Coordinates of C-alpha atoms and ligand atoms in Angstrom, one line a residue:
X1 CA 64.8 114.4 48.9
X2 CA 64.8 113.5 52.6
X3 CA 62.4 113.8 55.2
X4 CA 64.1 115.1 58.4
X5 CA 62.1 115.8 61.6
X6 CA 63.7 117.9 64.3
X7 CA 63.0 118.4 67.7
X8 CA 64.2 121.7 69.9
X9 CA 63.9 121.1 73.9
X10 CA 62.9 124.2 75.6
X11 CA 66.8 125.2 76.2
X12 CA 66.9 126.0 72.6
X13 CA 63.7 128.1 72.4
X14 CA 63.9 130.0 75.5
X15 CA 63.7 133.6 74.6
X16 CA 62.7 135.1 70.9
X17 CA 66.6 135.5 70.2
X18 CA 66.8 131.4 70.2
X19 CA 63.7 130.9 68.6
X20 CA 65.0 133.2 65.9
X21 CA 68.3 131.0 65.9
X22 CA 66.4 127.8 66.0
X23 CA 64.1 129.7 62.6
X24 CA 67.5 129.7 60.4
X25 CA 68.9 126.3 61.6
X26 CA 65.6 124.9 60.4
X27 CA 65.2 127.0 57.1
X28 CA 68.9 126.1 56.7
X29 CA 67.6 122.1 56.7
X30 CA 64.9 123.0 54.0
X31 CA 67.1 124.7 51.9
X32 CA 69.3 121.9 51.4
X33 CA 66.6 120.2 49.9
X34 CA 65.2 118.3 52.8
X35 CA 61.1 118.3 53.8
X36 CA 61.6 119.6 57.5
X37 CA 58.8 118.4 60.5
X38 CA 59.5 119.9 63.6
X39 CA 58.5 119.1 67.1
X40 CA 59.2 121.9 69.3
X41 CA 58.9 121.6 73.6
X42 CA 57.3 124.8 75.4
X43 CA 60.3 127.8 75.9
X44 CA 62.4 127.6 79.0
X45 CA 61.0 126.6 82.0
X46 CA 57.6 127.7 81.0
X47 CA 56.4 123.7 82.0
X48 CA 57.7 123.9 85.6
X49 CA 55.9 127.2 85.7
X50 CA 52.9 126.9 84.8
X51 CA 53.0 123.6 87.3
X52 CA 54.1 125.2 90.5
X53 CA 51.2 127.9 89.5
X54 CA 48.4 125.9 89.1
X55 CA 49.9 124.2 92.8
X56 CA 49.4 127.7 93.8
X57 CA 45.8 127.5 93.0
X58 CA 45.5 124.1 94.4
X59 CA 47.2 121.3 95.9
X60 CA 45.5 118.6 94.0
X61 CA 45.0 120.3 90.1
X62 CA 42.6 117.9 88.4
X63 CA 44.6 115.9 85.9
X64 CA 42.2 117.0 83.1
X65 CA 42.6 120.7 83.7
X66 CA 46.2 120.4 84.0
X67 CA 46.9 119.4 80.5
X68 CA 44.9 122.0 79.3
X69 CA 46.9 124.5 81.1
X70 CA 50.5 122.5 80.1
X71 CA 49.6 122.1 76.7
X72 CA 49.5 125.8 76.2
X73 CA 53.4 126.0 76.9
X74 CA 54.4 124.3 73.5
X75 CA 51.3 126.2 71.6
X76 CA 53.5 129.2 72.2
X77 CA 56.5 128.2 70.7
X78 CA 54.6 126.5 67.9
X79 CA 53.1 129.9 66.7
X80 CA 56.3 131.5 67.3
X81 CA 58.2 130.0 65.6
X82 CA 56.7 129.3 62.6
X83 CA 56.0 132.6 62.8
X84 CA 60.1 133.3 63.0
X85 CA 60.3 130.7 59.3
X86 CA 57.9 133.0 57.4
X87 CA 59.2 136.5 58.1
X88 CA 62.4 134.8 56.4
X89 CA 60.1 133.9 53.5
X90 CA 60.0 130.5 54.1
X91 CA 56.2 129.0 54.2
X92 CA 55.8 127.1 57.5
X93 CA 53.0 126.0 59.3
X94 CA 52.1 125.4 63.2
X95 CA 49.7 122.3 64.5
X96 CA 48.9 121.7 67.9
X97 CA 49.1 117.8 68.6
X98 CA 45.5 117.0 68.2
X99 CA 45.7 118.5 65.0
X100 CA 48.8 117.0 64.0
X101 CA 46.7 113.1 64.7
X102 CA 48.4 112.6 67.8
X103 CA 46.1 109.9 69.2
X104 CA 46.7 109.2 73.0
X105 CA 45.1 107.1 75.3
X106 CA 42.8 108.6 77.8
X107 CA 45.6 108.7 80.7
X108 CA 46.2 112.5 81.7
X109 CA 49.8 113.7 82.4
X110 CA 51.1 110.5 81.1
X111 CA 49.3 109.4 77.9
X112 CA 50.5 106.5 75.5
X113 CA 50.5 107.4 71.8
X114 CA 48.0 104.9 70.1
X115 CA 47.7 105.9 66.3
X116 CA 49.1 109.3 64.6
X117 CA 47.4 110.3 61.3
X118 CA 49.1 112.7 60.6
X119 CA 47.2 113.5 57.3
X120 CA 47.5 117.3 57.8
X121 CA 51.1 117.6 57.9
X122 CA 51.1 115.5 54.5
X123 CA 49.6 117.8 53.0
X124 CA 51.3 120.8 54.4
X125 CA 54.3 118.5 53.3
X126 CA 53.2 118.5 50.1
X127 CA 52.6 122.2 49.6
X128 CA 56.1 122.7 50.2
X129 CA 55.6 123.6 54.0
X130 CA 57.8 123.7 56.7
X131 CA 55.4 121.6 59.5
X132 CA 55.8 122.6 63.1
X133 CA 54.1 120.8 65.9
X134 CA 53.3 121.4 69.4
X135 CA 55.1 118.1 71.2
X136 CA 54.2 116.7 74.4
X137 CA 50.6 116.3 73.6
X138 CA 47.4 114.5 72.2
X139 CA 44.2 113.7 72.1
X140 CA 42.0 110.7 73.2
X141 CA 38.9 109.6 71.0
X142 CA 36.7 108.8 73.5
X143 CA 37.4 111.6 75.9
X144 CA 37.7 114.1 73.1
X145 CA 40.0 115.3 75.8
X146 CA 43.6 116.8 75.5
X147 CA 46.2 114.8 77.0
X148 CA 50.0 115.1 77.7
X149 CA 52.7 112.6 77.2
X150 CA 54.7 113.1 80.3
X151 CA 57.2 115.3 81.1
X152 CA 60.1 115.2 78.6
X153 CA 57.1 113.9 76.2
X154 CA 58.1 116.2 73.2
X155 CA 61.0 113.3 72.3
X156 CA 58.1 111.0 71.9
X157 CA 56.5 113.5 69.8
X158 CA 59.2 113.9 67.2
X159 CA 59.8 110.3 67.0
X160 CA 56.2 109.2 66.8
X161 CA 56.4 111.7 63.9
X162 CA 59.5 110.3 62.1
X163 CA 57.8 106.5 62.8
X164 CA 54.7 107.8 60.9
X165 CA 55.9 109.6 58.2
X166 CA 58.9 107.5 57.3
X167 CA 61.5 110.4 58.0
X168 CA 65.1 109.0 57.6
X169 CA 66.7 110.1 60.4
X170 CA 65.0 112.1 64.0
X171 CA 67.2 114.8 65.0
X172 CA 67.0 115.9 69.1
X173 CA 68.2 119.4 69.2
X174 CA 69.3 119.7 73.2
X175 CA 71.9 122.1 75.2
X176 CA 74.6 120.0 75.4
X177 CA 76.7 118.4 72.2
X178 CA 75.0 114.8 72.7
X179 CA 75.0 111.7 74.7
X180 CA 77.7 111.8 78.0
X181 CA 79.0 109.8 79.7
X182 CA 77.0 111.4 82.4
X183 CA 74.9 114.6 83.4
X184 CA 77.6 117.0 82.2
X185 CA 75.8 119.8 85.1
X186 CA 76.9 117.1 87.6
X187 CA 80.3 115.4 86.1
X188 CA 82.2 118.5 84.3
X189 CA 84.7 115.4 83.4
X190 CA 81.8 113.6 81.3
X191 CA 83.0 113.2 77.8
X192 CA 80.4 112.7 74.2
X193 CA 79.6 109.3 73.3
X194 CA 80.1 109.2 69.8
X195 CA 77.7 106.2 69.2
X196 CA 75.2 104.6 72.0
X197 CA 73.0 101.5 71.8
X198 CA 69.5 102.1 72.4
X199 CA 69.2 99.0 75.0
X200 CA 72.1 101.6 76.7
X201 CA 70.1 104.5 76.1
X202 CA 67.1 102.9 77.8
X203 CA 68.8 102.0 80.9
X204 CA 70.0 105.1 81.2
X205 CA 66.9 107.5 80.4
X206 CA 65.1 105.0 83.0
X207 CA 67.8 105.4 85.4
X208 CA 67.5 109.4 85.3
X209 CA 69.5 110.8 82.1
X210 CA 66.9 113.1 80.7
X211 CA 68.5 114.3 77.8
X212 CA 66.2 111.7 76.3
X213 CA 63.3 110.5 77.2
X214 CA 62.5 107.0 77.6
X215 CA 59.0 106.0 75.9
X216 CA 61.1 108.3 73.2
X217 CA 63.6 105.8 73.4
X218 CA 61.3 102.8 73.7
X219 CA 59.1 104.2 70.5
X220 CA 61.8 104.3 68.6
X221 CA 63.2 101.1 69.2
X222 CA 60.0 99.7 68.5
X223 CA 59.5 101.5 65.0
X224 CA 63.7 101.5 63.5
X225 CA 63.4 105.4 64.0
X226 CA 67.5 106.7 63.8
X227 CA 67.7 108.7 66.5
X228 CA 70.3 111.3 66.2
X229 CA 71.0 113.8 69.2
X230 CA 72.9 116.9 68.8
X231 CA 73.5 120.4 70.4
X232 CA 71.4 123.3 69.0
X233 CA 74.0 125.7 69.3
X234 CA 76.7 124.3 67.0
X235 CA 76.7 121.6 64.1
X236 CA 79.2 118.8 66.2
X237 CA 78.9 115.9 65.2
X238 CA 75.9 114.5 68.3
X239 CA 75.0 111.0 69.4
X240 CA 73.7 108.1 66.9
X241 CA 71.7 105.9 69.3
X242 CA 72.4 102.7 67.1
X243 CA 70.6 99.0 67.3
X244 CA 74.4 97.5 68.2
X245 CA 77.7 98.6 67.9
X246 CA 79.7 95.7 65.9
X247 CA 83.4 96.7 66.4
X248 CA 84.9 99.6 66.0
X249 CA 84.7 102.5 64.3
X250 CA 87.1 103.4 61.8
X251 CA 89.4 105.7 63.9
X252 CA 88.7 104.3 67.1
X253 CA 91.9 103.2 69.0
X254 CA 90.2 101.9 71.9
X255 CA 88.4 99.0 73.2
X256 CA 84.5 99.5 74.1
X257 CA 84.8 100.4 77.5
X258 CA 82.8 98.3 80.2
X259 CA 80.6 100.9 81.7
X260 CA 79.2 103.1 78.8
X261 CA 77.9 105.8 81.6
X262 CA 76.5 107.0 84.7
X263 CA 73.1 108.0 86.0
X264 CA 71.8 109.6 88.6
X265 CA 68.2 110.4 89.5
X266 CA 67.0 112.7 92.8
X267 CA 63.4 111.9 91.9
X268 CA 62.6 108.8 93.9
X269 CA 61.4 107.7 97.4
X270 CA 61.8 104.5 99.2
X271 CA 58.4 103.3 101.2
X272 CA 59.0 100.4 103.4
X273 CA 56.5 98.5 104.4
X274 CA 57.1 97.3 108.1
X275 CA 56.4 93.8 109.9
X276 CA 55.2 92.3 107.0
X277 CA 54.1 88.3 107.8
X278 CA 56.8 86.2 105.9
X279 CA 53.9 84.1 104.8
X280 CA 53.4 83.1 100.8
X281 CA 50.9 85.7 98.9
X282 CA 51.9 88.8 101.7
X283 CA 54.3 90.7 98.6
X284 CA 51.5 89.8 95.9
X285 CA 48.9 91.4 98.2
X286 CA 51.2 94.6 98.8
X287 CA 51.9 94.9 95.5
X288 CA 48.7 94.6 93.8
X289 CA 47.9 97.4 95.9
X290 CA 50.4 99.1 94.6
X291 CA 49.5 98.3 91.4
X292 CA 46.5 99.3 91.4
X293 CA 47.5 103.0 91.8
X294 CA 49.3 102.6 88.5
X295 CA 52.6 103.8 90.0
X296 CA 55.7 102.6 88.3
X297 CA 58.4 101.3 90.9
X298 CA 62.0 99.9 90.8
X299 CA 64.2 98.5 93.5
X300 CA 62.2 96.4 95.4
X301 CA 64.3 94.4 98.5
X302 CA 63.0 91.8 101.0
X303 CA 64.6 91.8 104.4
X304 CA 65.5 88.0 106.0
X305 CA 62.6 87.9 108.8
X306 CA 63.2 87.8 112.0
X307 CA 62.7 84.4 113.7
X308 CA 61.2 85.4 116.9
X309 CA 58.6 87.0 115.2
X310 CA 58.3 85.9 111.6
X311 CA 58.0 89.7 110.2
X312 CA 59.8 90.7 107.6
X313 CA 60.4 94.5 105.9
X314 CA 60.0 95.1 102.8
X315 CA 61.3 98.4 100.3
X316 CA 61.0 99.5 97.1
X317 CA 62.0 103.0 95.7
X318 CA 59.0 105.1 93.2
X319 CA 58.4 108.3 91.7
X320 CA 58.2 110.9 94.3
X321 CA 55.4 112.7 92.3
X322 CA 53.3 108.9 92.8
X323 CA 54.7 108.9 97.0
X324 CA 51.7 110.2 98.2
X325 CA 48.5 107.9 96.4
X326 CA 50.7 105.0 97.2
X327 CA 50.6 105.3 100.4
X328 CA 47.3 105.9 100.6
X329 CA 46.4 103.2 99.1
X330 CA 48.4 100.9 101.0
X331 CA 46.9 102.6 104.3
X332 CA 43.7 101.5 103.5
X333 CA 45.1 98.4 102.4
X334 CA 46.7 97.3 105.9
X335 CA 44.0 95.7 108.0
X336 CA 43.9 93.3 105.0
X337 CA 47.6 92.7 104.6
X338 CA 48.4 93.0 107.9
X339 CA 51.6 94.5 107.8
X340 CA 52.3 97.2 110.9
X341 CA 53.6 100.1 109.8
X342 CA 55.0 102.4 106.7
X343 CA 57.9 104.2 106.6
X344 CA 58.4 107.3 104.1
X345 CA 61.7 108.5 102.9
X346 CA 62.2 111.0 99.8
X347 CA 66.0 111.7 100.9
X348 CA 67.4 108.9 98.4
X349 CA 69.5 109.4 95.6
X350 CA 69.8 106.6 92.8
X351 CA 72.9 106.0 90.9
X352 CA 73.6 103.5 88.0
X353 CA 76.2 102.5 85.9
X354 CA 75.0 101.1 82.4
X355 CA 77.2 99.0 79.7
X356 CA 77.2 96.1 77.4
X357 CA 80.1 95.6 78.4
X358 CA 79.0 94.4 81.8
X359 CA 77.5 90.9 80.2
X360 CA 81.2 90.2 79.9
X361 CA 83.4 91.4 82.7
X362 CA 83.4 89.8 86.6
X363 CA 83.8 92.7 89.3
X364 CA 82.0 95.5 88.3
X365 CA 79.9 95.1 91.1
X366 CA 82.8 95.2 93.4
X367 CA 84.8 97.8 91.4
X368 CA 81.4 100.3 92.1
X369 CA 81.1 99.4 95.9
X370 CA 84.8 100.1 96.4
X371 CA 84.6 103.3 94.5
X372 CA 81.7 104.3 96.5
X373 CA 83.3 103.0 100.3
X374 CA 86.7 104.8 99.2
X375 CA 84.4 108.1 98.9
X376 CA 83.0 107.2 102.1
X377 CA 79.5 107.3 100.4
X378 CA 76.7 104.4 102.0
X379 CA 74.9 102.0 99.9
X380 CA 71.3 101.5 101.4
X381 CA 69.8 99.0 98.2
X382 CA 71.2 97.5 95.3
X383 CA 69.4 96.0 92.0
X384 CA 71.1 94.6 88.9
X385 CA 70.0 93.4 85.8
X386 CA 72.4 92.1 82.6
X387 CA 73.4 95.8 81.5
X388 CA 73.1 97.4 84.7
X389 CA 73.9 97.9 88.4
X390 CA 71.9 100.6 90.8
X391 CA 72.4 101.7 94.4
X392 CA 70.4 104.1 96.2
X393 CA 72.3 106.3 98.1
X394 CA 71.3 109.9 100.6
X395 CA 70.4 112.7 98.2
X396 CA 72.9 114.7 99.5
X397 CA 75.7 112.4 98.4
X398 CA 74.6 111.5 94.9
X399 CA 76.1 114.2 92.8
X400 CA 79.7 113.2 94.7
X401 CA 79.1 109.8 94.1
X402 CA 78.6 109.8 90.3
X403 CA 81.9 111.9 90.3
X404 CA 83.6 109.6 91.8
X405 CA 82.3 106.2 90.0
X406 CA 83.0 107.9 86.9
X407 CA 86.3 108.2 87.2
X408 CA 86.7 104.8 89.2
X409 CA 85.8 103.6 85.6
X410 CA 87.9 105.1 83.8
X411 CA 85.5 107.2 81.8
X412 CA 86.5 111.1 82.9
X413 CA 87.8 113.1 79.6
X414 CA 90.3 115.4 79.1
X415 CA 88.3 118.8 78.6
X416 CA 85.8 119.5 80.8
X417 CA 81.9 118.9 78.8
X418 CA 80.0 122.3 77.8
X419 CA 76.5 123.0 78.5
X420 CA 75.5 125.6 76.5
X421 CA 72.2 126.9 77.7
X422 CA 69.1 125.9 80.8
X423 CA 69.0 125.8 84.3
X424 CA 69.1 121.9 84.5
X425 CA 65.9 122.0 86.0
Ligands
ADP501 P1 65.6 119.7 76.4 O1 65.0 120.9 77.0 O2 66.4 119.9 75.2 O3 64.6 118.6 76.2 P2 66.6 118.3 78.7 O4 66.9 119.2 79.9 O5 65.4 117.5 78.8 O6 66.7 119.2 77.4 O7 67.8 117.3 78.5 C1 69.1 117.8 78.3 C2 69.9 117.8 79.7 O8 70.0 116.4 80.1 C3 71.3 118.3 79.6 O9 71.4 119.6 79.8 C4 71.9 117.5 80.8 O10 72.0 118.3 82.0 C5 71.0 116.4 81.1 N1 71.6 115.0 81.0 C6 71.5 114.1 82.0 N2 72.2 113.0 81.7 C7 72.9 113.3 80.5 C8 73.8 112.5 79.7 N3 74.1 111.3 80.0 N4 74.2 113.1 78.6 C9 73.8 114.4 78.2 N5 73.0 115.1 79.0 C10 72.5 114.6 80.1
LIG502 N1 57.6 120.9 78.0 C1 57.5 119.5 78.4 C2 58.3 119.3 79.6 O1 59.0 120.2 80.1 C3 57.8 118.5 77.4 C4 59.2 118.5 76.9 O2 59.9 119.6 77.0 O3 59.7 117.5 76.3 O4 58.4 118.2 80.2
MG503 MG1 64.0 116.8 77.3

């Protein structure tokens, strides 16, 4: 007998038809003579809801009292639909993460999962139960608080599960049939990736692709969970994000390209921080402020200074949602590190090209920046590391960038890519 855990997205269990849907698929699993744990996200849109209400209440909602009112999202499906299982006869069971032993940190809206004990669903397991949990959240010992994992979190859920209780394979149910090439809502030319390796995945779930979610990615990594993602509206054949890929597959008849896909992400900023002395210790100053706000940044570039006047500029792009306590802090920092001035920009887009492939090929660089100067699209920063090259580009130009750097690599398919459900928010 296997142990499968499955996790639905909030595409798949947006209205009671889908969660009835979702019931069978999952029934169908148990069935075939597998013990089924579920992780389910909150239906539809319901997250984004309940945030922009509680910013209708306030501007500031204290991080506490915000994953008490997000956590409620996934209760709902939870009950639901293990409600759904047992009108078909089938004994199932709902658990809402602290229940379930999902032991977080104490870090609101973006708690790390420290220990699961997950002794409850054992024995639900046990008794012949189908076991559903609430994903996206925990709870912190010392607190006794509630806590969230982020958004997207529920992928950490499921796989922290499958980690825990050995499953053999972690299924991510989604709306679209797997792992593109990129955003299928943005490139209609993306085609499946039949396999992916997680060092891939990573750089592309940190570079924007939500389809999963990176500490999802990372956790299972860590643990040797098989991740396998798939469309909850058909049985295709998903994504297996692999350790390596060593040759190809029986059937394949073509090399491994270079670039394996394409991100895009419209949720960062750029703060530059102007007239900065281009003296040593100045960047560790500015970024230990920064640091100390706990924000997570990426691009960081350092302008040559300007001779007359020994000042240098320096940029780095962040989390739009971390924008504003970053620049408070460094405000208040400024007398100290004696730059002049701070610059704000949340127009950027930033686009990425990820492969393996890259470690062994010269140009790619140069093959993107043509793409992008044919398109008449400006680059504004650049970062690379082995597997992967970024730009940051204007918002409004990102979506027609990734079009076109997709097919300057070759990697548009034939059919155009189906998305079968959500509002890509
Ligand atoms: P869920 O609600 O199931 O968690 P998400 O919205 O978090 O779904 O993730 C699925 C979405 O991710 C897809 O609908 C797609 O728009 C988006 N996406 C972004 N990049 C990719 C990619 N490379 N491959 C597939 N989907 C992607
Ligand atoms: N409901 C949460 C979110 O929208 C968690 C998840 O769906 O993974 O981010
Ligand atoms: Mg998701």
């Amino acid at each position: 007998m296997a142990l499968i855990v499955q996790k639905f997205g909030g595409s798949s269990v947006a209205d009671a038809e889908s969660i009835k849907r979702v019931a069978k698929r999952i029934v169908e699993t148990r069935k075939a003579g597998n013990d089924v744990v579920v992780a389910v996200s909150a239906m539809g849109d319901t997250t984004d809801e309940l945030i922009d209400l509680a910013h209708e209440v306030t501007p500031l909602p204290d991080p506490r009292e915000m994953d008490m009112l997000l956590t409620t999202g996934e209760r709902i499906s939870m009950a639901l639909l293990a409600m759904a299982i047992k009108s078909m006869g089938v004994e199932a069971r709902s658990y809402t993460g602290s229940q379930a032993g999902m032991i977080t940190d104490a870090q609101h809206g973006s708690a790390r999962i420290v220990d699961v004990t997950p002794v409850r669903l054992r024995e639900a397991l046990d008794d012949g139960a189908i076991v559903i949990v609430a994903g996206f959240q925990g709870f912190n010992r010392d607190t006794k608080d509630i806590t969230t994992l982020g958004r997207g979190g529920s992928d950490t859920t499921a796989v922290a599960l499958a980690a825990a209780l050995g499953a053999d394979v972690c299924e991510i149910y989604t709306d679209v049939d797997g792992i593109f090439t990129a955003d299928p809502r943005v490139v209609p030319k993306a085609h499946k990736i039949d396999r992916v390796t997680s060092e891939e995945m990573l750089e592309l779930a940190a570079a924007g692709a939500k389809v999963l979610y990176i500490r999802a990615v990372e956790y299972a990594r860590r643990h040797g969970v098989t991740l396998h993602v798939r469309s909850s509206f058909n049985n295709n054949e998903g994504t297996w994000v692999v350790e390596s890929i060593d040759g190809p597959n029986e059937g394949d008849t073509v090399e491994e390209p270079i670039i394996t896909g394409v991100a895009g992400d419209l949720n960062e900023a750029k703060i530059t921080v102007v007239g900065v002395p281009d003296v040593p210790g100045k960047a560790a100053e500015i970024f230990t402020i920064v640091a100390q706000t706990g924000a997570n940044i990426d691009m960081i570039v350092q302008n040559v200074s300007a001779a007359a006047t020994g000042l240098t500029d320096i940029s780095f792009t962040l989390p739009k949602s971390e924008g504003e306590k970053v620049l408070t802090a460094l405000r208040a920092g400024q007398g100290s590190a004696g730059f002049q001035s701070l610059q704000y920009d949340d127009q950027i887009g930033k686009l990425a090209v990820v492969g393996a492939g890259m470690r062994t090929s010269a140009g790619v660089s140069a093959q993107l920046f043509r793409a992008l100067s044919d398109a008449g699209i400006n680059i504004e920063m650049i970062s690379t590391s082995e597997i992967r090259i970024s730009v940051v580009t204007r918002a409004d130009t990102l979506n027609e960038a990734m079009r076109v750097v997709h097919t300057a690599f070759g990697l548009d398919g034939e059919a155009e890519a189906v998305v079968y459900a959500g509002t890509g928010r």
